[in-house]
CSV table of C-alpha atoms in Angstrom, one decimal:
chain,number,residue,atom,x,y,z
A,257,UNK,CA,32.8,-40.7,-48.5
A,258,UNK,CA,34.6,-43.5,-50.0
A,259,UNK,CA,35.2,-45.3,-46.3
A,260,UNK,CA,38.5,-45.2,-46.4
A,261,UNK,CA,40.6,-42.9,-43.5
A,262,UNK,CA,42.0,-40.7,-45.6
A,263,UNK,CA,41.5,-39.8,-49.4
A,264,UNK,CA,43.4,-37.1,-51.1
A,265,UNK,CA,42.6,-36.5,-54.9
A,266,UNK,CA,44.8,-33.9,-57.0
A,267,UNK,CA,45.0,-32.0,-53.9
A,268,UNK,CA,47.8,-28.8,-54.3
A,269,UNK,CA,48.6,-25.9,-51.9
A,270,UNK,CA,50.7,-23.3,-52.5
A,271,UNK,CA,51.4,-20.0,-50.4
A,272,UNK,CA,49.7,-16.5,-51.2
A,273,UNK,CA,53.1,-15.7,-52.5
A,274,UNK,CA,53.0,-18.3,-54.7
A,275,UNK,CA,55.5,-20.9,-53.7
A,276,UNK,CA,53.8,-24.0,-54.2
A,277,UNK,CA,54.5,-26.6,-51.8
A,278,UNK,CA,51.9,-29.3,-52.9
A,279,UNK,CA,51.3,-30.2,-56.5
A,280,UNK,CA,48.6,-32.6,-57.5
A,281,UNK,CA,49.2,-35.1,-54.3
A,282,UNK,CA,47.4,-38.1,-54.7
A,283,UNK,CA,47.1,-40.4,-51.5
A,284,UNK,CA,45.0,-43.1,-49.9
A,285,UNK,CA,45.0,-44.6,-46.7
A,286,UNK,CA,42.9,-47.9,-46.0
A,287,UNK,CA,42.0,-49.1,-43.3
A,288,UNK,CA,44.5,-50.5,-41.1
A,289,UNK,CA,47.2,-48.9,-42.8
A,290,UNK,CA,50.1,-46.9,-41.7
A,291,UNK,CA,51.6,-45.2,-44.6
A,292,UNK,CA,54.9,-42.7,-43.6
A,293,UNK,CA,55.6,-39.8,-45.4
A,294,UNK,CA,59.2,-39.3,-45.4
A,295,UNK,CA,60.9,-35.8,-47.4
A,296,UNK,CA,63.8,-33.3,-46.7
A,297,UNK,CA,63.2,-29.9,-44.6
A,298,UNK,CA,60.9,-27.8,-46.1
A,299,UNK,CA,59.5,-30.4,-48.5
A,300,UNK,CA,55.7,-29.9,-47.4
A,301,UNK,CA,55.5,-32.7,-45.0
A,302,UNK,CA,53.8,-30.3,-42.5
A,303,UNK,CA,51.2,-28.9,-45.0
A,304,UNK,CA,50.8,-32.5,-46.4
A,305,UNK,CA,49.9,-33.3,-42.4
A,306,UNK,CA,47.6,-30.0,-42.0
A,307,UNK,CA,46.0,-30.8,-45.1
A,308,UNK,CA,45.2,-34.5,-44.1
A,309,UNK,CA,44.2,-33.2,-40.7
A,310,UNK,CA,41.6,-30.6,-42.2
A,311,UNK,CA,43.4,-27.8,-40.8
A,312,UNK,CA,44.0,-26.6,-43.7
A,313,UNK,CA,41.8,-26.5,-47.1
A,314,UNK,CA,43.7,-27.1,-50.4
A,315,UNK,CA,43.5,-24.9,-52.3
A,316,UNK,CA,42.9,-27.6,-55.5
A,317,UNK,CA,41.4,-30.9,-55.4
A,318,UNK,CA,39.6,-32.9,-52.9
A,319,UNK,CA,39.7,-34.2,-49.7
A,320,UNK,CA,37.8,-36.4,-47.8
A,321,UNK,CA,38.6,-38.1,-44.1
A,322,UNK,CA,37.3,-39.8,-41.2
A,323,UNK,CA,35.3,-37.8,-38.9
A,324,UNK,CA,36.8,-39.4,-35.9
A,325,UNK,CA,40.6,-38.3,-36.3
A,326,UNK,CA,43.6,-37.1,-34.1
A,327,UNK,CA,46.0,-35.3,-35.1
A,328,UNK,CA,49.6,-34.6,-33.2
A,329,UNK,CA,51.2,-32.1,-34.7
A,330,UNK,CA,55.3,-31.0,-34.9
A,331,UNK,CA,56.8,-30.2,-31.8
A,332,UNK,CA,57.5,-26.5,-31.5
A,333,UNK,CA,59.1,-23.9,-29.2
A,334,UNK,CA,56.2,-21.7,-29.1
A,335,UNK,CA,54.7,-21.3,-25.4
A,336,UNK,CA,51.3,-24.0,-26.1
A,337,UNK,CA,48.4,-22.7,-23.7
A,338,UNK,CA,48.6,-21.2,-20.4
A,339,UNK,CA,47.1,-24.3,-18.6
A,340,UNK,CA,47.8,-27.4,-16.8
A,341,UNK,CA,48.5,-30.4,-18.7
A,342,UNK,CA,45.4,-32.3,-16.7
A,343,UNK,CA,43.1,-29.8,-17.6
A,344,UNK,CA,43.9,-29.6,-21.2
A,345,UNK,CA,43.7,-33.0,-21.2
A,346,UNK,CA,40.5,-33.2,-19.6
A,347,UNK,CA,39.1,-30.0,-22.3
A,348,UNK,CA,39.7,-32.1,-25.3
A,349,UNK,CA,38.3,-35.2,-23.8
A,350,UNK,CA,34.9,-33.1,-23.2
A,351,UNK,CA,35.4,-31.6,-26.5
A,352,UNK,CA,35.1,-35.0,-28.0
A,353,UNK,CA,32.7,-36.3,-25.4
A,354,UNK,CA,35.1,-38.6,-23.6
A,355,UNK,CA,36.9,-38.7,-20.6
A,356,UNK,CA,41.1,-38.7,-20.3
A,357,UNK,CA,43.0,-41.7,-19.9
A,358,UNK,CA,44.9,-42.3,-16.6
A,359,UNK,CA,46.6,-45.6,-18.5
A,360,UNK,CA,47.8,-43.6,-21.1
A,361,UNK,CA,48.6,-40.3,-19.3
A,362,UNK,CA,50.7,-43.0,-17.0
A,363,UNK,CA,52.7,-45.1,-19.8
A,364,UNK,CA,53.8,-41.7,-21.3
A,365,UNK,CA,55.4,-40.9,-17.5
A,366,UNK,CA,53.2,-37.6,-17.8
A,367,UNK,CA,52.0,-38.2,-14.0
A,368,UNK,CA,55.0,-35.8,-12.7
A,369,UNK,CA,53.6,-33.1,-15.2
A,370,UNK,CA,49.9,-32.9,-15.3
A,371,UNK,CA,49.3,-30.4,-12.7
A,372,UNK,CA,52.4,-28.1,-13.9
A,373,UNK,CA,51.5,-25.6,-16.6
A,374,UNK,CA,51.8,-26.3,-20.5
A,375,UNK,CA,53.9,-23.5,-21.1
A,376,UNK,CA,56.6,-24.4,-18.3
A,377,UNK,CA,57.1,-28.2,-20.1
A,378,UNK,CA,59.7,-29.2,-22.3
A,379,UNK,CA,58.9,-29.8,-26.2
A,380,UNK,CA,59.0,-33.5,-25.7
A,381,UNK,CA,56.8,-33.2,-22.9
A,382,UNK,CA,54.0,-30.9,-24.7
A,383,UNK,CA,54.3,-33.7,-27.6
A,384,UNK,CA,53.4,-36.3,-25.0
A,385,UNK,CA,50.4,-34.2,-23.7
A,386,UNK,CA,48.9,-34.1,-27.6
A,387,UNK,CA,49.4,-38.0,-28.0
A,388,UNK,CA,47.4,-38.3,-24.8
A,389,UNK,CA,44.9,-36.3,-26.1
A,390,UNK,CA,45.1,-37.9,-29.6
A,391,UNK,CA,44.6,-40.7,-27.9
A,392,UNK,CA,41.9,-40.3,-25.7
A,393,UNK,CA,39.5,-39.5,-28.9
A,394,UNK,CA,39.3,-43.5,-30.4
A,395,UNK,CA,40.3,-42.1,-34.0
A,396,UNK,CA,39.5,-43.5,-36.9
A,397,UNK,CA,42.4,-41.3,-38.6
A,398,UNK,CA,45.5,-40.3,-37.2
A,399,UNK,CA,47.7,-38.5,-38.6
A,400,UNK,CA,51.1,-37.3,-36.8
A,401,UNK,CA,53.7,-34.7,-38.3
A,402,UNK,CA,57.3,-35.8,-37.1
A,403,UNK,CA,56.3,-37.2,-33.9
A,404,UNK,CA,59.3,-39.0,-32.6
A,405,UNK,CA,61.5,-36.0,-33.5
A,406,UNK,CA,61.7,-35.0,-29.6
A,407,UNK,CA,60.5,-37.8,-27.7
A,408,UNK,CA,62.4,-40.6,-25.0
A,409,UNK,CA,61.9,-44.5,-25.1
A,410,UNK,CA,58.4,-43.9,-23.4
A,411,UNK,CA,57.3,-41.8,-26.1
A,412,UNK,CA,58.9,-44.2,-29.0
A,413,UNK,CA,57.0,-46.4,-27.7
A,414,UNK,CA,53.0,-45.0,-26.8
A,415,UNK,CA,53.3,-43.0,-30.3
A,416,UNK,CA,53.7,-47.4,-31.8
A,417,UNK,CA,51.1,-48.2,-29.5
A,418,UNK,CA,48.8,-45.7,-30.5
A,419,UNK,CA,49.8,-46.5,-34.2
A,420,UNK,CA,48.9,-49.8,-33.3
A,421,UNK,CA,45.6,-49.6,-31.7
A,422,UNK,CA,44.3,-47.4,-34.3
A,423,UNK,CA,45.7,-50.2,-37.0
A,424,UNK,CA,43.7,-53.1,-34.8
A,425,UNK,CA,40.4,-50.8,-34.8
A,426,UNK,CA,40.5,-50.4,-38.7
A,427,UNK,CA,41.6,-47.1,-38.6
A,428,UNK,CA,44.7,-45.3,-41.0
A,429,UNK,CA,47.3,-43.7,-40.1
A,430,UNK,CA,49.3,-41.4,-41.7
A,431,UNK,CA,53.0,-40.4,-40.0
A,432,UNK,CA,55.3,-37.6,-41.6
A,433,UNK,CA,59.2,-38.4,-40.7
A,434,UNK,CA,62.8,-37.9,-40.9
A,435,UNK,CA,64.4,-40.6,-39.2
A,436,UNK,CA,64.4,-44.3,-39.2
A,437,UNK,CA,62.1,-45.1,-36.3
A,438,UNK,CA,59.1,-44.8,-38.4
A,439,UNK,CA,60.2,-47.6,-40.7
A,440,UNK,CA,59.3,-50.3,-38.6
A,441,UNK,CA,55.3,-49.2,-38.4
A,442,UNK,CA,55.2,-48.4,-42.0
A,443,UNK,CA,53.2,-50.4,-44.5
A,444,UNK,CA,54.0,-48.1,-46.9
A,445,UNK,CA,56.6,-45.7,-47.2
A,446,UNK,CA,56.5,-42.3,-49.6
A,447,UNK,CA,58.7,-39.6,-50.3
A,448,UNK,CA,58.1,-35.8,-51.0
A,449,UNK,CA,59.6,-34.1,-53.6
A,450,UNK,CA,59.3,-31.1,-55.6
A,451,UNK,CA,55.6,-31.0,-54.2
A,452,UNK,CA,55.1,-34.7,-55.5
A,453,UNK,CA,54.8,-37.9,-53.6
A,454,UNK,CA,56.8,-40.9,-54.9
A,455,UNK,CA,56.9,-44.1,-54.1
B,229,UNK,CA,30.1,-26.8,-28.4
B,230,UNK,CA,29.9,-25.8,-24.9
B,231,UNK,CA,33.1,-28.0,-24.0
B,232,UNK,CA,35.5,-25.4,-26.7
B,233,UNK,CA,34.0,-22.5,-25.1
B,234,UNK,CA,34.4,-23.2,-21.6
B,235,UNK,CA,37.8,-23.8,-23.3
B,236,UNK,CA,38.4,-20.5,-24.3
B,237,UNK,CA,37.1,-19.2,-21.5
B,238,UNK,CA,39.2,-20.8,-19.1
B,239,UNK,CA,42.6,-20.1,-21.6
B,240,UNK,CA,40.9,-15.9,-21.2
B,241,UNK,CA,40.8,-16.1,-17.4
B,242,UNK,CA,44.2,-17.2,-17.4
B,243,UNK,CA,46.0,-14.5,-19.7
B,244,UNK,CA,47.1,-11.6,-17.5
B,245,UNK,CA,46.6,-9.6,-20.6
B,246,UNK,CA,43.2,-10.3,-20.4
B,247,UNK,CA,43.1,-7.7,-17.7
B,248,UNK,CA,44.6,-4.5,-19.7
B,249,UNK,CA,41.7,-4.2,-21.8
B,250,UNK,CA,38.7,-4.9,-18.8
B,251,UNK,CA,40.2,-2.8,-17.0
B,252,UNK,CA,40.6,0.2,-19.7
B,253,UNK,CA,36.8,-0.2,-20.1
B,254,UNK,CA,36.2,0.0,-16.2
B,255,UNK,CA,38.3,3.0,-16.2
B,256,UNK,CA,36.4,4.8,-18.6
B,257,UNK,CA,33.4,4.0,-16.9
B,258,UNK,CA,34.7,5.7,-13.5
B,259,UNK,CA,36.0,8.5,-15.3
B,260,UNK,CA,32.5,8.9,-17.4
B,261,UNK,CA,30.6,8.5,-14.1
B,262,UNK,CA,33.3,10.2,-11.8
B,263,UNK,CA,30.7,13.0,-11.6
B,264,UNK,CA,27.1,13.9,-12.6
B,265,UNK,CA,27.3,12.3,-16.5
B,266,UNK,CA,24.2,13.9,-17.7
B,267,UNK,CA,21.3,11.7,-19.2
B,268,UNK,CA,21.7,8.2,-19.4
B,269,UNK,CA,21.6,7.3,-22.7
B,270,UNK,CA,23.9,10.1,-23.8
B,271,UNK,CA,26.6,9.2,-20.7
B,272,UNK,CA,26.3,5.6,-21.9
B,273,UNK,CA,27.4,5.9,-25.5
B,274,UNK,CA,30.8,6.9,-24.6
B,275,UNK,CA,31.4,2.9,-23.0
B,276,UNK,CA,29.9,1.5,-25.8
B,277,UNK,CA,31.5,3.0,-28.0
B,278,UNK,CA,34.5,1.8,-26.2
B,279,UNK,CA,33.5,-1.8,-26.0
B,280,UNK,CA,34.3,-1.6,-30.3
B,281,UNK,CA,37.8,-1.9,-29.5
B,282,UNK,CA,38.0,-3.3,-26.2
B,283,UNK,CA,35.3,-6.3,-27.8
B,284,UNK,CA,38.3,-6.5,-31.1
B,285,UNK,CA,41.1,-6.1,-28.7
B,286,UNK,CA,40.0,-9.4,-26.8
B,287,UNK,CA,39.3,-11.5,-29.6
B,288,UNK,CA,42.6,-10.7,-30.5
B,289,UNK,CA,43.8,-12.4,-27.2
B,290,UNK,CA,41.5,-15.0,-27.8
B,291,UNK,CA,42.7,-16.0,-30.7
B,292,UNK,CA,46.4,-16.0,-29.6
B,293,UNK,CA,45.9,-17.7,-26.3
B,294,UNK,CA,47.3,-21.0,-27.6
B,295,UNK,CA,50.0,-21.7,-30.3
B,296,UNK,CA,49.2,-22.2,-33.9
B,297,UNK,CA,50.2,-25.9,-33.3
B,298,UNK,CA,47.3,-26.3,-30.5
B,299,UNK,CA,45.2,-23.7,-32.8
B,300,UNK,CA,45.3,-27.1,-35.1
B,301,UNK,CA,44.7,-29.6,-32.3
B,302,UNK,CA,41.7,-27.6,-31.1
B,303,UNK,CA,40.8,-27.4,-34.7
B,304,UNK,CA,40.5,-31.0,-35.4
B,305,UNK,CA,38.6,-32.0,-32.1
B,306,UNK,CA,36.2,-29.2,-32.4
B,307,UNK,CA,35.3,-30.5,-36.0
B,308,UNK,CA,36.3,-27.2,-38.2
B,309,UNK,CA,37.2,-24.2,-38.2
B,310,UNK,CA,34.0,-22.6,-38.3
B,311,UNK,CA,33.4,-24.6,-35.0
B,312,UNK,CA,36.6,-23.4,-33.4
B,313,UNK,CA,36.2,-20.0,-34.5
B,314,UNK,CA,32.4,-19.6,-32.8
B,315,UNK,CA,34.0,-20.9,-29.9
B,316,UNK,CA,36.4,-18.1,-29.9
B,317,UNK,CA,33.6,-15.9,-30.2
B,318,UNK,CA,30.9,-17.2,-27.7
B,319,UNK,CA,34.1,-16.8,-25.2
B,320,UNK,CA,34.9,-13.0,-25.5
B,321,UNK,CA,30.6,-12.7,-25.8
B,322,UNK,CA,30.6,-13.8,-22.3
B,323,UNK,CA,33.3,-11.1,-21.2
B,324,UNK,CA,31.6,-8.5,-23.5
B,325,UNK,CA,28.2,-9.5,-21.7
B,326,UNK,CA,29.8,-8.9,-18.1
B,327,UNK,CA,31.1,-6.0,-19.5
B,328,UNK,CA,27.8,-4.8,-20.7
B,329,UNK,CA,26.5,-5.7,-16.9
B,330,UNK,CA,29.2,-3.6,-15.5
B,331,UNK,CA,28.4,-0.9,-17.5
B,332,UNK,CA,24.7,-0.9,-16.7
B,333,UNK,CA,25.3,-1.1,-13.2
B,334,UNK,CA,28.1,1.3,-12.7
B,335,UNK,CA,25.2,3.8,-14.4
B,336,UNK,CA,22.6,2.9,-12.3
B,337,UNK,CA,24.4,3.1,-8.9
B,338,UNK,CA,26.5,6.1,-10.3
B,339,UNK,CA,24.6,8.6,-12.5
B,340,UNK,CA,22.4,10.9,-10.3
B,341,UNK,CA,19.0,10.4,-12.8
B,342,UNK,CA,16.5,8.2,-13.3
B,343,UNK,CA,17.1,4.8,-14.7
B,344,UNK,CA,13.3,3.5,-15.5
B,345,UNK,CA,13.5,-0.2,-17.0
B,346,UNK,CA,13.5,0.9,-20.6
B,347,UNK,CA,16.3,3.2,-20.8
B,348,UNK,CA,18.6,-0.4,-18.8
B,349,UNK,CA,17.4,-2.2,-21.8
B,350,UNK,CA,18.3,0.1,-24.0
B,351,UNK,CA,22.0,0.4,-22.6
B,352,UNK,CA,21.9,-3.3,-22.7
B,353,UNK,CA,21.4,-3.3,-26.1
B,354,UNK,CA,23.5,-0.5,-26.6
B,355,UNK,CA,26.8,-2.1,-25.3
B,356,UNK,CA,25.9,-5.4,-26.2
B,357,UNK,CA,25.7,-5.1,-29.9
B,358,UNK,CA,29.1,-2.5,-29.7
B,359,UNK,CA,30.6,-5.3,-28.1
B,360,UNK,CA,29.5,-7.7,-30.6
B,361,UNK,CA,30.4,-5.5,-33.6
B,362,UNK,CA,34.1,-4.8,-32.0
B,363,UNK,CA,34.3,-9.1,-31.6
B,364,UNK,CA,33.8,-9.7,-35.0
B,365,UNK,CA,36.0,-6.6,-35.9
B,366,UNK,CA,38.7,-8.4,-33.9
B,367,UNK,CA,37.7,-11.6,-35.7
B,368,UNK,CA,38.9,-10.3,-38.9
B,369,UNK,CA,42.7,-9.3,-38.1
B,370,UNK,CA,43.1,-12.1,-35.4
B,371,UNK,CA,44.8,-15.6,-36.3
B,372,UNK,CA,44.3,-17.6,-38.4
B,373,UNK,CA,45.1,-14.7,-40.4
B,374,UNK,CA,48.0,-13.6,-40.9
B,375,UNK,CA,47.5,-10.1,-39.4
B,376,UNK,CA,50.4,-8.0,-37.4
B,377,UNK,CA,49.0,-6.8,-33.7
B,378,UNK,CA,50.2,-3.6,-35.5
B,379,UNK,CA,48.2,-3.5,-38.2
B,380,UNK,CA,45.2,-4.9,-36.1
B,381,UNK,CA,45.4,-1.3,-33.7
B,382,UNK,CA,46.0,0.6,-36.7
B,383,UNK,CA,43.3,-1.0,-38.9
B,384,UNK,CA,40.2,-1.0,-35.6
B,385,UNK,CA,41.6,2.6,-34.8
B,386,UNK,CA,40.9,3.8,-38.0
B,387,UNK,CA,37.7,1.6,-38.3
B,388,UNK,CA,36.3,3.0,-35.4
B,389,UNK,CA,36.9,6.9,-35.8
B,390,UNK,CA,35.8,6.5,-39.2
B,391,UNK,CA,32.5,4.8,-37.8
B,392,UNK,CA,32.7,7.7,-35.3
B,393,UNK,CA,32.4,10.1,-37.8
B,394,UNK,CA,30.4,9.2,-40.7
B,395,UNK,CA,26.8,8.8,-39.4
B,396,UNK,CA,25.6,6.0,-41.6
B,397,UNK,CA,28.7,4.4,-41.1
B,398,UNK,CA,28.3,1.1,-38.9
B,399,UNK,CA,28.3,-0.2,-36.2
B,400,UNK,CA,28.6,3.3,-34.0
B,401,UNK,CA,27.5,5.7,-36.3
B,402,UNK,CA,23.6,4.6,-37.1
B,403,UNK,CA,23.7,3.1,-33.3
B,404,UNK,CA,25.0,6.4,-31.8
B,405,UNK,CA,22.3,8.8,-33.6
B,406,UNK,CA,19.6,6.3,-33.0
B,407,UNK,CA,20.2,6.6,-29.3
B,408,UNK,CA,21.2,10.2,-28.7
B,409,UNK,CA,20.1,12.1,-31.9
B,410,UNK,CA,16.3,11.7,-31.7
B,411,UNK,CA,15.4,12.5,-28.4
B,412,UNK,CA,13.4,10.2,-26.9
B,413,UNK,CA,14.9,7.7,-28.8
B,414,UNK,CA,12.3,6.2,-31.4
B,415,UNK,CA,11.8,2.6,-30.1
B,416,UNK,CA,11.8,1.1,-34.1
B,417,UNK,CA,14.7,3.2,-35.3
B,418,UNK,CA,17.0,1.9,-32.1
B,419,UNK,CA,16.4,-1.5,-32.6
B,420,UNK,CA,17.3,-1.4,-36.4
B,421,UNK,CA,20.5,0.6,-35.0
B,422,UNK,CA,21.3,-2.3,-32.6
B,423,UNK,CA,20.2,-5.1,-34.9
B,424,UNK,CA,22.6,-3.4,-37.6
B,425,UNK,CA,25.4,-3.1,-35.5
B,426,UNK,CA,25.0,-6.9,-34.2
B,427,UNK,CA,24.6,-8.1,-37.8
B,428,UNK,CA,27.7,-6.5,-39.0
B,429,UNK,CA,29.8,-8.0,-36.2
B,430,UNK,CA,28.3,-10.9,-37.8
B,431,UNK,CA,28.7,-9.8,-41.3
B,432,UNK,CA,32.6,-9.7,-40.6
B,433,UNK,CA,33.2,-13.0,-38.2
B,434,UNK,CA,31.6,-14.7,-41.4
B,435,UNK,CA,34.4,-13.0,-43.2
B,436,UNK,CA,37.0,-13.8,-41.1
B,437,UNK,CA,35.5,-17.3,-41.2
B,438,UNK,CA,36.2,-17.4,-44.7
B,439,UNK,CA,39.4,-15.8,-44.8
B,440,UNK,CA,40.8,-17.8,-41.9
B,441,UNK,CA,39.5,-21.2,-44.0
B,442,UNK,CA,41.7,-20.0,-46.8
B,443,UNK,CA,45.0,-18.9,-44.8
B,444,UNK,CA,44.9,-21.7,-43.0
């Protein structure tokens, strides 16, 4: 482990049929840093996110990360779990040994919708619920694919504050984005193309 | 661990779905013991051998009881995917096991002959390591991979006729002829029957652990 958050080395994914989408991606994240990830639609910015979250393994190259990490993935339309936010929030915490934050679940405005079921929220709402949860964990690396895509003010601003506390703890961050709202919280800014990263 | 299972325990218990293929299995069990079902080791092989599917058909639901995007979440905070995916697992063990219980006592209270101890255990061990054969059967055509629910009915049909009819063929075939072939079952060959067919639900969770890892 080399002790920074995140290292990727030569790392390339490409899909059984053989569309590559990553080609020889070197990254680092140190500690404290937030580096964003910017690239058009199907550049790889979600494999590039799975990839750094360990979700998925590449298929070349080397990866190594934080054991403590979060990871909020892209908001999507597909019905989440059939269970209420609370719970959920509560399974993860025990997952990770923790308990949920009522601060955070609060400054997200999630109070109204932690005893409704996840699969009657709106997108925004479900992305919410997984910063709650990313937060709850203390990570050491977090890494979030397009998080402010669907999110109000409130969100804007607890996805920055989690950005931020991870930054103060030493932690890296690594944020995949289209828009501008990133810039402000990036150290470093990257974009992917043609399965490379460019700076 | 125990957190994630609970976890996909409680995501099971809330799936209406859930309920199509427990109660399929209690069906065939009130229509095996609607009437006198003859010894108890031969009127138990026909719910075990249902609990192949029934075991693949809920690790199926298991496995699609949260969105590929949560999939990821649970992912991460389990630690990997291996951790996630024996979660899944010990989750549809735990309905397979009340299954099994069902199954035992449904015989016992149902079935006109005698049940000594031995012949419970050796339903127990019957249904539990069909069960565990038909969950790692589902383990292989469930998400993460990349299988059609199709394909999955088509592919654990197939598997399980085959099994069915070739008698070395795992897990029914060995487990069936061990229990009902050699009459009284020889204690040694039934537990090599059961310890096969529990191994080879093993055998292909590990695969499906490996292939899952790859997919993604």
């Amino acid at each position: 482990m080399s002790g920074r958050p995140l290292r990727l080395q030569a790392v390339s994914w490409w899909f059984k049929r053989g569309r590559t989408v990553l080609n020889g991606i070197d990254l680092d994240v140190a500690p404290g840093e937030c580096v964003v990830v910017r690239g058009a639609n199907g550049s790889g910015k979600t494999t590039l996110a799975r990839l750094a979250a360990g979700v998925l393994i590449a298929r070349t190259g080397r990866a190594e990360r934080a054991r403590s990490m979060a990871y909020v993935p892209q908001a999507s339309d597909d019905p989440p779990v059939r269970m209420r936010a609370d719970r959920f929030l509560d399974a993860l915490a025990r997952m990770r040994g923790t308990r949920p934050s009522d601060d955070v679940v609060d400054a997200l405005g999630l109070r109204p919708f932690v005893e409704r079921p996840m699969n009657e929220l709106s997108t925004g709402t479900v992305v919410k619920v997984l910063i709650a949860a990313a937060v709850t964990g203390s990570p050491q690396l977090l890494v979030c694919d397009e998080p402010f895509a669907d999110l109000d003010a409130a969100g804007h601003d607890a996805v920055r504050d989690l950005v931020a506390a991870v930054r103060t703890r030493g932690g890296g961050v690594l944020l995949t984005d289209h828009g501008e709202t990133s810039r402000a919280l990036a150290d470093r800014e990257l974009v992917l193309r043609d399965g490379r990263l460019d700076g | 661990m125990t957190a994630a299972v609970r976890y996909y325990a409680s995501l099971m218990t809330r799936r209406q779905t859930v309920l199509a293929p427990v109660l399929i299995f209690l069906a065939v069990l009130g229509a095996v013991y609607a009437s006198d079902a003859g010894p108890p080791l031969a009127a138990a092989a026909v719910p075990a051998a249902t609990l192949v599917p029934i075991g693949a058909w809920l690790m199926w639901l298991c496995a699609t009881s949260e969105s590929r995007a949560f999939a990821d979440v649970t992912l991460v905070v389990a630690g990997s995917s291996g951790r996630r995916l024996a979660s899944r697992l010990l989750a549809v063990a735990g309905i397979g096991t009340a299954l099994t219980a069902a199954a035992c006592g449904w015989a016992v209270v149902a079935n006109p002959h005698p049940y000594p101890a031995v012949v419970v255990l050796e339903i127990t061990a019957m249904n539990l390591s069909a069960a565990a054969a038909g969950i790692g059967l589902g383990a292989v055509f469930a998400p993460p991979l990349r299988t059609t629910a199709g394909v999955a009915v088509l592919a654990t049909t197939a598997f399980v006729v085959v099994s069915l009819i070739v008698g070395w063929m795992p897990p029914l075939g060995p487990l069936l002829h061990a229990f009902l072939a050699v009459r009284p079952p020889s204690g040694a060959r039934a537990a090599l029957a059961v310890g096969q067919a529990a191994a080879f639900g093993a055998l292909l969770a590990a695969l499906a652990h490996v292939l899952g890892r790859r997919a993604g």
